[in-house]
Amino acid sequence: MVQEFILLGFSMGQHGRMLLFALFTAIYTLTLAENFIIIMTVIQDSHLARLPMYILLGNFSFLEICYVTATVPRMLFDLPFTCGVISFHACFIQFYVFFSLGCTECFLLSAMALDRYLAICHPLQYPKIMSQDSCYALVAVCWIFGILLYVVPVVLISRLSFCGLNIIDHFLCDPGPILALACPPVGYAGPLFHVIVSFGLLATFLFIVVSYGFVGVTLVKASSHSSRGKGFSTVSSHLAVVTLFFGSVAAMYAIPNGKSHATVTKVVTLFYSSVTPLLNPLIYCLRNDQVKEAMARLLKEKRII
């Protein structure tokens, strides 16, 4: 019975690992700071705190903090060494938390697309449909479904028998290498997991594409040039975040098998688990005047500027 796994991490010399350690320590710190500032801005600004769009944005920022914390601290802990040792239970906890938060991110991105669709395509009914209570209920549904969806497949995979080598050629506990270590037959644990992942990604992606498609058509038909420009500015920032997340995840499935497969997988995983949470707050803040104005007011109130 396997009691622990060995994470090979990144195949490079000590100097390269220390450079990565310094780089991703800075990235992790900046990610926490950026998302924390957005959360505090939404909470402290009485106007933004009542708007569904910013309630969703605050939750999204909190999710990004949790998401990056699920993998980066462990990676930083292992980077100074040639490999890392993680216990069986800690490995599956990381596996579950990482994928549950990723699933919750898909749902929250869908909720944000729904919010923009209702606000732009149905402005008269929007205040009634997307009230503050409705928005909080929508957020709760996203979190609950995201947390519960992977419980069964992760438990089933953890109950498999693992024989032979306990080496995972990754910097985190990824299901692919874990399933490769399981003794056959793996039953329906692996297929069930892949079906849930594929269906969740495809369903949320299609929902987002359709929602923003209707939004785009409505904005093109808008008579007011100013409202059209403001709408496209908001939607473009949302689409940039969606593209970063789903584009990097889709790249995982497009990687051909070969000698470089493991290396490319690590790079892509590192991008969407570490770099994307750093870029998302910048995208939202740089393209959103309300957030920038609220941040300026918050800084003035705290007498920072």
mmCIF file of C-alpha atoms in Angstrom:
data_model
loop_
_atom_site.group_PDB
_atom_site.id
_atom_site.type_symbol
_atom_site.label_atom_id
_atom_site.label_comp_id
_atom_site.label_asym_id
_atom_site.label_seq_id
_atom_site.Cartn_x
_atom_site.Cartn_y
_atom_site.Cartn_z
ATOM 1 C CA MET A 1 0.000 0.000 0.000
ATOM 2 C CA VAL A 2 1.426 3.355 -1.072
ATOM 3 C CA GLN A 3 1.812 5.730 1.880
ATOM 4 C CA GLU A 4 3.402 8.648 0.031
ATOM 5 C CA PHE A 5 4.158 9.993 -3.422
ATOM 6 C CA ILE A 6 7.308 11.573 -4.815
ATOM 7 C CA LEU A 7 6.745 14.749 -6.843
ATOM 8 C CA LEU A 8 9.572 15.139 -9.373
ATOM 9 C CA GLY A 9 8.750 18.806 -10.013
ATOM 10 C CA PHE A 10 10.975 20.600 -12.525
ATOM 11 C CA SER A 11 14.004 18.899 -14.067
ATOM 12 C CA MET A 12 16.678 21.572 -13.755
ATOM 13 C CA GLY A 13 19.743 22.473 -11.718
ATOM 14 C CA GLN A 14 19.806 24.065 -8.309
ATOM 15 C CA HIS A 15 20.365 27.540 -9.747
ATOM 16 C CA GLY A 16 17.315 27.236 -12.013
ATOM 17 C CA ARG A 17 15.137 25.991 -9.161
ATOM 18 C CA MET A 18 16.146 28.910 -6.964
ATOM 19 C CA LEU A 19 15.309 31.346 -9.763
ATOM 20 C CA LEU A 20 11.875 29.746 -10.085
ATOM 21 C CA PHE A 21 11.480 29.923 -6.315
ATOM 22 C CA ALA A 22 12.174 33.672 -6.283
ATOM 23 C CA LEU A 23 9.964 34.305 -9.330
ATOM 24 C CA PHE A 24 6.926 32.416 -8.079
ATOM 25 C CA THR A 25 7.286 33.713 -4.546
ATOM 26 C CA ALA A 26 6.913 37.202 -6.035
ATOM 27 C CA ILE A 27 4.022 36.084 -8.268
ATOM 28 C CA TYR A 28 2.218 34.441 -5.344
ATOM 29 C CA THR A 29 2.653 37.505 -3.120
ATOM 30 C CA LEU A 30 1.421 39.871 -5.833
ATOM 31 C CA THR A 31 -1.554 37.618 -6.590
ATOM 32 C CA LEU A 32 -2.631 37.609 -2.952
ATOM 33 C CA ALA A 33 -2.187 41.380 -2.682
ATOM 34 C CA GLU A 34 -4.089 42.181 -5.914
ATOM 35 C CA ASN A 35 -7.067 39.990 -5.154
ATOM 36 C CA PHE A 36 -7.197 41.092 -1.521
ATOM 37 C CA ILE A 37 -7.305 44.742 -2.647
ATOM 38 C CA ILE A 38 -10.235 43.986 -4.978
ATOM 39 C CA ILE A 39 -12.111 42.178 -2.193
ATOM 40 C CA MET A 40 -11.575 45.046 0.246
ATOM 41 C CA THR A 41 -12.550 47.605 -2.414
ATOM 42 C CA VAL A 42 -15.855 45.837 -3.084
ATOM 43 C CA ILE A 43 -16.586 45.377 0.638
ATOM 44 C CA GLN A 44 -15.660 48.925 1.684
ATOM 45 C CA ASP A 45 -17.412 50.736 -1.185
ATOM 46 C CA SER A 46 -21.118 50.865 -0.329
ATOM 47 C CA HIS A 47 -22.098 51.372 -3.972
ATOM 48 C CA LEU A 48 -20.115 48.464 -5.420
ATOM 49 C CA ALA A 49 -21.121 46.143 -2.570
ATOM 50 C CA ARG A 50 -24.773 46.306 -3.737
ATOM 51 C CA LEU A 51 -24.115 45.618 -7.424
ATOM 52 C CA PRO A 52 -24.311 41.963 -8.573
ATOM 53 C CA MET A 53 -21.391 42.375 -10.979
ATOM 54 C CA TYR A 54 -19.054 43.361 -8.154
ATOM 55 C CA ILE A 55 -20.451 40.812 -5.702
ATOM 56 C CA LEU A 56 -19.449 38.216 -8.297
ATOM 57 C CA LEU A 57 -16.081 39.913 -8.823
ATOM 58 C CA GLY A 58 -15.356 39.890 -5.080
ATOM 59 C CA ASN A 59 -16.152 36.190 -4.874
ATOM 60 C CA PHE A 60 -14.044 35.536 -7.952
ATOM 61 C CA SER A 61 -11.082 37.284 -6.326
ATOM 62 C CA PHE A 62 -11.527 35.221 -3.149
ATOM 63 C CA LEU A 63 -11.648 32.094 -5.299
ATOM 64 C CA GLU A 64 -8.401 33.102 -7.024
ATOM 65 C CA ILE A 65 -6.692 33.425 -3.628
ATOM 66 C CA CYS A 66 -7.855 29.926 -2.676
ATOM 67 C CA TYR A 67 -6.987 28.523 -6.105
ATOM 68 C CA VAL A 68 -3.406 29.740 -6.161
ATOM 69 C CA THR A 69 -2.906 28.747 -2.509
ATOM 70 C CA ALA A 70 -3.936 25.158 -3.297
ATOM 71 C CA THR A 71 -0.757 24.544 -5.324
ATOM 72 C CA VAL A 72 1.852 27.312 -5.162
ATOM 73 C CA PRO A 73 2.918 27.076 -1.472
ATOM 74 C CA ARG A 74 3.526 23.332 -1.864
ATOM 75 C CA MET A 75 5.458 23.936 -5.091
ATOM 76 C CA LEU A 76 7.587 26.599 -3.396
ATOM 77 C CA PHE A 77 8.265 24.224 -0.506
ATOM 78 C CA ASP A 78 9.563 21.543 -2.897
ATOM 79 C CA LEU A 79 11.484 23.792 -5.331
ATOM 80 C CA PRO A 80 14.771 23.998 -3.355
ATOM 81 C CA PHE A 81 15.002 20.189 -3.483
ATOM 82 C CA THR A 82 15.398 17.785 -6.403
ATOM 83 C CA CYS A 83 12.026 16.216 -5.570
ATOM 84 C CA GLY A 84 9.290 16.501 -2.960
ATOM 85 C CA VAL A 85 7.642 13.864 -0.805
ATOM 86 C CA ILE A 86 3.917 14.219 -0.119
ATOM 87 C CA SER A 87 1.772 11.880 1.940
ATOM 88 C CA PHE A 88 -1.003 9.853 0.330
ATOM 89 C CA HIS A 89 -3.776 11.784 2.084
ATOM 90 C CA ALA A 90 -2.181 15.203 1.499
ATOM 91 C CA CYS A 91 -1.834 14.366 -2.193
ATOM 92 C CA PHE A 92 -5.505 13.527 -2.601
ATOM 93 C CA ILE A 93 -6.564 16.550 -0.565
ATOM 94 C CA GLN A 94 -4.587 18.770 -2.937
ATOM 95 C CA PHE A 95 -6.046 16.901 -5.925
ATOM 96 C CA TYR A 96 -9.597 17.416 -4.656
ATOM 97 C CA VAL A 97 -9.193 21.058 -3.605
ATOM 98 C CA PHE A 98 -7.459 22.061 -6.841
ATOM 99 C CA PHE A 99 -10.095 20.558 -9.119
ATOM 100 C CA SER A 100 -13.027 21.647 -6.947
ATOM 101 C CA LEU A 101 -11.827 25.254 -7.033
ATOM 102 C CA GLY A 102 -11.224 24.995 -10.791
ATOM 103 C CA CYS A 103 -14.790 23.736 -11.229
ATOM 104 C CA THR A 104 -16.095 26.571 -9.038
ATOM 105 C CA GLU A 105 -14.196 29.029 -11.247
ATOM 106 C CA CYS A 106 -16.000 27.662 -14.313
ATOM 107 C CA PHE A 107 -19.347 28.169 -12.577
ATOM 108 C CA LEU A 108 -18.474 31.690 -11.411
ATOM 109 C CA LEU A 109 -17.335 32.679 -14.903
ATOM 110 C CA SER A 110 -20.681 31.368 -16.176
ATOM 111 C CA ALA A 111 -22.517 33.381 -13.507
ATOM 112 C CA MET A 112 -20.626 36.511 -14.558
ATOM 113 C CA ALA A 113 -21.577 35.857 -18.190
ATOM 114 C CA LEU A 114 -25.222 35.439 -17.148
ATOM 115 C CA ASP A 115 -25.067 38.708 -15.206
ATOM 116 C CA ARG A 116 -23.758 40.624 -18.229
ATOM 117 C CA TYR A 117 -26.327 38.960 -20.502
ATOM 118 C CA LEU A 118 -29.220 40.013 -18.256
ATOM 119 C CA ALA A 119 -27.816 43.525 -17.706
ATOM 120 C CA ILE A 120 -27.259 44.270 -21.390
ATOM 121 C CA CYS A 121 -29.920 42.193 -23.175
ATOM 122 C CA HIS A 122 -32.711 42.620 -20.600
ATOM 123 C CA PRO A 123 -31.968 45.916 -18.792
ATOM 124 C CA LEU A 124 -35.554 46.550 -17.659
ATOM 125 C CA GLN A 125 -35.965 43.132 -16.016
ATOM 126 C CA TYR A 126 -32.359 43.014 -14.754
ATOM 127 C CA PRO A 127 -32.890 44.692 -11.330
ATOM 128 C CA LYS A 128 -35.731 42.300 -10.535
ATOM 129 C CA ILE A 129 -34.119 39.113 -11.854
ATOM 130 C CA MET A 130 -30.593 39.774 -10.561
ATOM 131 C CA SER A 131 -31.376 41.299 -7.183
ATOM 132 C CA GLN A 132 -28.808 41.295 -4.395
ATOM 133 C CA ASP A 133 -30.416 38.231 -2.791
ATOM 134 C CA SER A 134 -30.586 36.421 -6.141
ATOM 135 C CA CYS A 135 -26.929 37.172 -6.760
ATOM 136 C CA TYR A 136 -25.888 35.778 -3.363
ATOM 137 C CA ALA A 137 -27.989 32.668 -4.037
ATOM 138 C CA LEU A 138 -26.293 32.254 -7.437
ATOM 139 C CA VAL A 139 -22.872 32.583 -5.826
ATOM 140 C CA ALA A 140 -23.808 29.993 -3.180
ATOM 141 C CA VAL A 141 -24.937 27.553 -5.891
ATOM 142 C CA CYS A 142 -21.610 27.998 -7.718
ATOM 143 C CA TRP A 143 -19.605 27.250 -4.578
ATOM 144 C CA ILE A 144 -21.747 24.321 -3.453
ATOM 145 C CA PHE A 145 -21.796 22.569 -6.840
ATOM 146 C CA GLY A 146 -18.082 23.230 -7.355
ATOM 147 C CA ILE A 147 -17.199 21.741 -3.969
ATOM 148 C CA LEU A 148 -19.477 18.690 -4.233
ATOM 149 C CA LEU A 149 -18.987 17.706 -7.871
ATOM 150 C CA TYR A 150 -15.611 15.989 -7.443
ATOM 151 C CA VAL A 151 -16.198 14.295 -4.089
ATOM 152 C CA VAL A 152 -17.298 10.933 -5.542
ATOM 153 C CA PRO A 153 -14.651 10.559 -8.304
ATOM 154 C CA VAL A 154 -11.795 11.612 -6.006
ATOM 155 C CA VAL A 155 -12.907 9.177 -3.299
ATOM 156 C CA LEU A 156 -13.178 6.371 -5.888
ATOM 157 C CA ILE A 157 -9.687 7.105 -7.238
ATOM 158 C CA SER A 158 -8.246 7.210 -3.709
ATOM 159 C CA ARG A 159 -9.643 3.718 -3.069
ATOM 160 C CA LEU A 160 -7.759 2.201 -5.998
ATOM 161 C CA SER A 161 -4.754 -0.032 -5.354
ATOM 162 C CA PHE A 162 -1.392 1.555 -6.182
ATOM 163 C CA CYS A 163 1.515 -0.715 -6.929
ATOM 164 C CA GLY A 164 5.058 -0.344 -8.132
ATOM 165 C CA LEU A 165 6.599 3.113 -8.386
ATOM 166 C CA ASN A 166 5.056 5.985 -6.440
ATOM 167 C CA ILE A 167 6.697 8.707 -8.555
ATOM 168 C CA ILE A 168 4.567 11.514 -10.023
ATOM 169 C CA ASP A 169 6.274 13.457 -12.812
ATOM 170 C CA HIS A 170 4.613 16.726 -11.882
ATOM 171 C CA PHE A 171 4.828 19.496 -9.277
ATOM 172 C CA LEU A 172 1.320 18.752 -7.983
ATOM 173 C CA CYS A 173 -0.968 15.770 -7.543
ATOM 174 C CA ASP A 174 -2.505 15.574 -10.997
ATOM 175 C CA PRO A 175 -5.048 12.824 -11.786
ATOM 176 C CA GLY A 176 -3.275 11.695 -14.968
ATOM 177 C CA PRO A 177 -0.040 10.539 -13.298
ATOM 178 C CA ILE A 178 -1.973 9.250 -10.267
ATOM 179 C CA LEU A 179 -4.219 7.034 -12.413
ATOM 180 C CA ALA A 180 -1.123 5.822 -14.291
ATOM 181 C CA LEU A 181 0.222 4.460 -10.972
ATOM 182 C CA ALA A 182 -2.969 2.557 -10.129
ATOM 183 C CA CYS A 183 -3.010 -1.218 -10.464
ATOM 184 C CA PRO A 184 -5.406 -2.422 -13.175
ATOM 185 C CA PRO A 185 -8.298 -2.622 -13.389
ATOM 186 C CA VAL A 186 -9.179 0.944 -12.428
ATOM 187 C CA GLY A 187 -12.893 0.323 -12.942
ATOM 188 C CA TYR A 188 -15.081 3.337 -13.570
ATOM 189 C CA ALA A 189 -13.191 5.765 -11.280
ATOM 190 C CA GLY A 190 -10.996 7.179 -14.051
ATOM 191 C CA PRO A 191 -13.687 7.369 -16.767
ATOM 192 C CA LEU A 192 -16.151 8.972 -14.332
ATOM 193 C CA PHE A 193 -13.611 11.652 -13.438
ATOM 194 C CA HIS A 194 -12.826 12.425 -17.082
ATOM 195 C CA VAL A 195 -16.526 12.568 -17.994
ATOM 196 C CA ILE A 196 -17.214 15.074 -15.204
ATOM 197 C CA VAL A 197 -14.218 17.228 -16.190
ATOM 198 C CA SER A 198 -15.063 17.179 -19.900
ATOM 199 C CA PHE A 199 -18.774 17.802 -19.425
ATOM 200 C CA GLY A 200 -18.179 20.598 -16.882
ATOM 201 C CA LEU A 201 -15.686 22.411 -19.101
ATOM 202 C CA LEU A 202 -17.721 22.009 -22.281
ATOM 203 C CA ALA A 203 -21.074 22.963 -20.730
ATOM 204 C CA THR A 204 -19.790 26.096 -18.977
ATOM 205 C CA PHE A 205 -17.728 27.161 -21.999
ATOM 206 C CA LEU A 206 -20.698 26.848 -24.357
ATOM 207 C CA PHE A 207 -22.934 28.717 -21.907
ATOM 208 C CA ILE A 208 -20.397 31.557 -21.698
ATOM 209 C CA VAL A 209 -19.933 31.715 -25.485
ATOM 210 C CA VAL A 210 -23.685 31.800 -26.132
ATOM 211 C CA SER A 211 -24.265 34.434 -23.426
ATOM 212 C CA TYR A 212 -21.584 36.773 -24.735
ATOM 213 C CA GLY A 213 -22.746 36.082 -28.294
ATOM 214 C CA PHE A 214 -26.181 37.503 -27.437
ATOM 215 C CA VAL A 215 -24.464 40.375 -25.607
ATOM 216 C CA GLY A 216 -22.362 41.176 -28.669
ATOM 217 C CA VAL A 217 -25.397 41.196 -30.974
ATOM 218 C CA THR A 218 -27.294 43.473 -28.581
ATOM 219 C CA LEU A 219 -24.378 45.914 -28.305
ATOM 220 C CA VAL A 220 -23.956 46.085 -32.069
ATOM 221 C CA LYS A 221 -27.635 47.025 -32.403
ATOM 222 C CA ALA A 222 -27.420 49.651 -29.627
ATOM 223 C CA SER A 223 -28.190 53.168 -30.809
ATOM 224 C CA SER A 224 -26.074 54.937 -28.189
ATOM 225 C CA HIS A 225 -22.374 55.009 -29.035
ATOM 226 C CA SER A 226 -21.341 55.631 -25.405
ATOM 227 C CA SER A 227 -23.342 52.707 -24.004
ATOM 228 C CA ARG A 228 -22.015 50.498 -26.771
ATOM 229 C CA GLY A 229 -18.419 51.435 -25.962
ATOM 230 C CA LYS A 230 -18.927 50.961 -22.220
ATOM 231 C CA GLY A 231 -20.580 47.583 -22.775
ATOM 232 C CA PHE A 232 -17.828 46.325 -25.063
ATOM 233 C CA SER A 233 -15.181 47.511 -22.581
ATOM 234 C CA THR A 234 -16.751 45.516 -19.745
ATOM 235 C CA VAL A 235 -17.389 42.433 -21.867
ATOM 236 C CA SER A 236 -13.869 42.472 -23.342
ATOM 237 C CA SER A 237 -12.303 42.245 -19.883
ATOM 238 C CA HIS A 238 -14.570 39.313 -19.029
ATOM 239 C CA LEU A 239 -13.727 37.593 -22.310
ATOM 240 C CA ALA A 240 -10.005 38.082 -21.693
ATOM 241 C CA VAL A 241 -10.289 36.274 -18.336
ATOM 242 C CA VAL A 242 -12.398 33.503 -19.900
ATOM 243 C CA THR A 243 -9.873 33.093 -22.727
ATOM 244 C CA LEU A 244 -6.944 32.861 -20.309
ATOM 245 C CA PHE A 245 -8.607 30.172 -18.219
ATOM 246 C CA PHE A 246 -10.319 28.023 -20.846
ATOM 247 C CA GLY A 247 -7.537 28.529 -23.382
ATOM 248 C CA SER A 248 -4.853 27.201 -21.040
ATOM 249 C CA VAL A 249 -7.060 24.309 -19.897
ATOM 250 C CA ALA A 250 -7.886 23.421 -23.521
ATOM 251 C CA ALA A 251 -4.161 23.393 -24.286
ATOM 252 C CA MET A 252 -3.839 20.494 -21.837
ATOM 253 C CA TYR A 253 -6.015 18.355 -24.103
ATOM 254 C CA ALA A 254 -4.240 19.518 -27.264
ATOM 255 C CA ILE A 255 -0.769 18.434 -26.103
ATOM 256 C CA PRO A 256 0.348 15.426 -28.181
ATOM 257 C CA ASN A 257 1.835 12.469 -26.374
ATOM 258 C CA GLY A 258 5.594 12.291 -26.613
ATOM 259 C CA LYS A 259 8.833 12.846 -24.783
ATOM 260 C CA SER A 260 8.019 16.489 -24.077
ATOM 261 C CA HIS A 261 4.442 15.794 -22.931
ATOM 262 C CA ALA A 262 5.225 15.907 -19.194
ATOM 263 C CA THR A 263 7.262 19.125 -19.499
ATOM 264 C CA VAL A 264 4.623 20.946 -21.549
ATOM 265 C CA THR A 265 1.916 19.758 -19.141
ATOM 266 C CA LYS A 266 3.828 21.236 -16.216
ATOM 267 C CA VAL A 267 4.297 24.572 -18.008
ATOM 268 C CA VAL A 268 0.618 24.835 -18.989
ATOM 269 C CA THR A 269 -0.535 23.822 -15.493
ATOM 270 C CA LEU A 270 1.845 26.360 -13.973
ATOM 271 C CA PHE A 271 0.396 29.060 -16.215
ATOM 272 C CA TYR A 272 -3.296 28.557 -15.399
ATOM 273 C CA SER A 273 -2.684 27.789 -11.714
ATOM 274 C CA SER A 274 -0.216 30.605 -10.964
ATOM 275 C CA VAL A 275 0.075 33.208 -13.727
ATOM 276 C CA THR A 276 -3.618 33.510 -14.655
ATOM 277 C CA PRO A 277 -4.721 34.439 -11.080
ATOM 278 C CA LEU A 278 -2.051 37.176 -11.208
ATOM 279 C CA LEU A 279 -3.297 38.602 -14.516
ATOM 280 C CA ASN A 280 -7.045 38.477 -13.835
ATOM 281 C CA PRO A 281 -7.166 41.348 -11.273
ATOM 282 C CA LEU A 282 -5.057 43.513 -13.583
ATOM 283 C CA ILE A 283 -7.443 42.875 -16.487
ATOM 284 C CA TYR A 284 -10.527 43.750 -14.427
ATOM 285 C CA CYS A 285 -9.002 46.853 -12.837
ATOM 286 C CA LEU A 286 -7.342 48.332 -15.908
ATOM 287 C CA ARG A 287 -10.568 48.129 -17.944
ATOM 288 C CA ASN A 288 -13.035 49.090 -15.215
ATOM 289 C CA ASP A 289 -13.376 52.762 -14.260
ATOM 290 C CA GLN A 290 -15.724 52.036 -11.334
ATOM 291 C CA VAL A 291 -13.179 49.741 -9.685
ATOM 292 C CA LYS A 292 -10.363 52.248 -10.207
ATOM 293 C CA GLU A 293 -12.461 55.091 -8.773
ATOM 294 C CA ALA A 294 -13.504 52.959 -5.797
ATOM 295 C CA MET A 295 -9.862 52.035 -5.141
ATOM 296 C CA ALA A 296 -8.882 55.699 -5.245
ATOM 297 C CA ARG A 297 -11.629 56.558 -2.739
ATOM 298 C CA LEU A 298 -10.559 53.689 -0.481
ATOM 299 C CA LEU A 299 -6.932 54.815 -0.548
ATOM 300 C CA LYS A 300 -7.939 58.365 0.285
ATOM 301 C CA GLU A 301 -10.099 57.219 3.188
ATOM 302 C CA LYS A 302 -7.201 55.173 4.564
ATOM 303 C CA ARG A 303 -4.951 58.214 4.064
ATOM 304 C CA ILE A 304 -2.521 56.254 1.931
ATOM 305 C CA ILE A 305 -2.551 58.951 -0.746
#
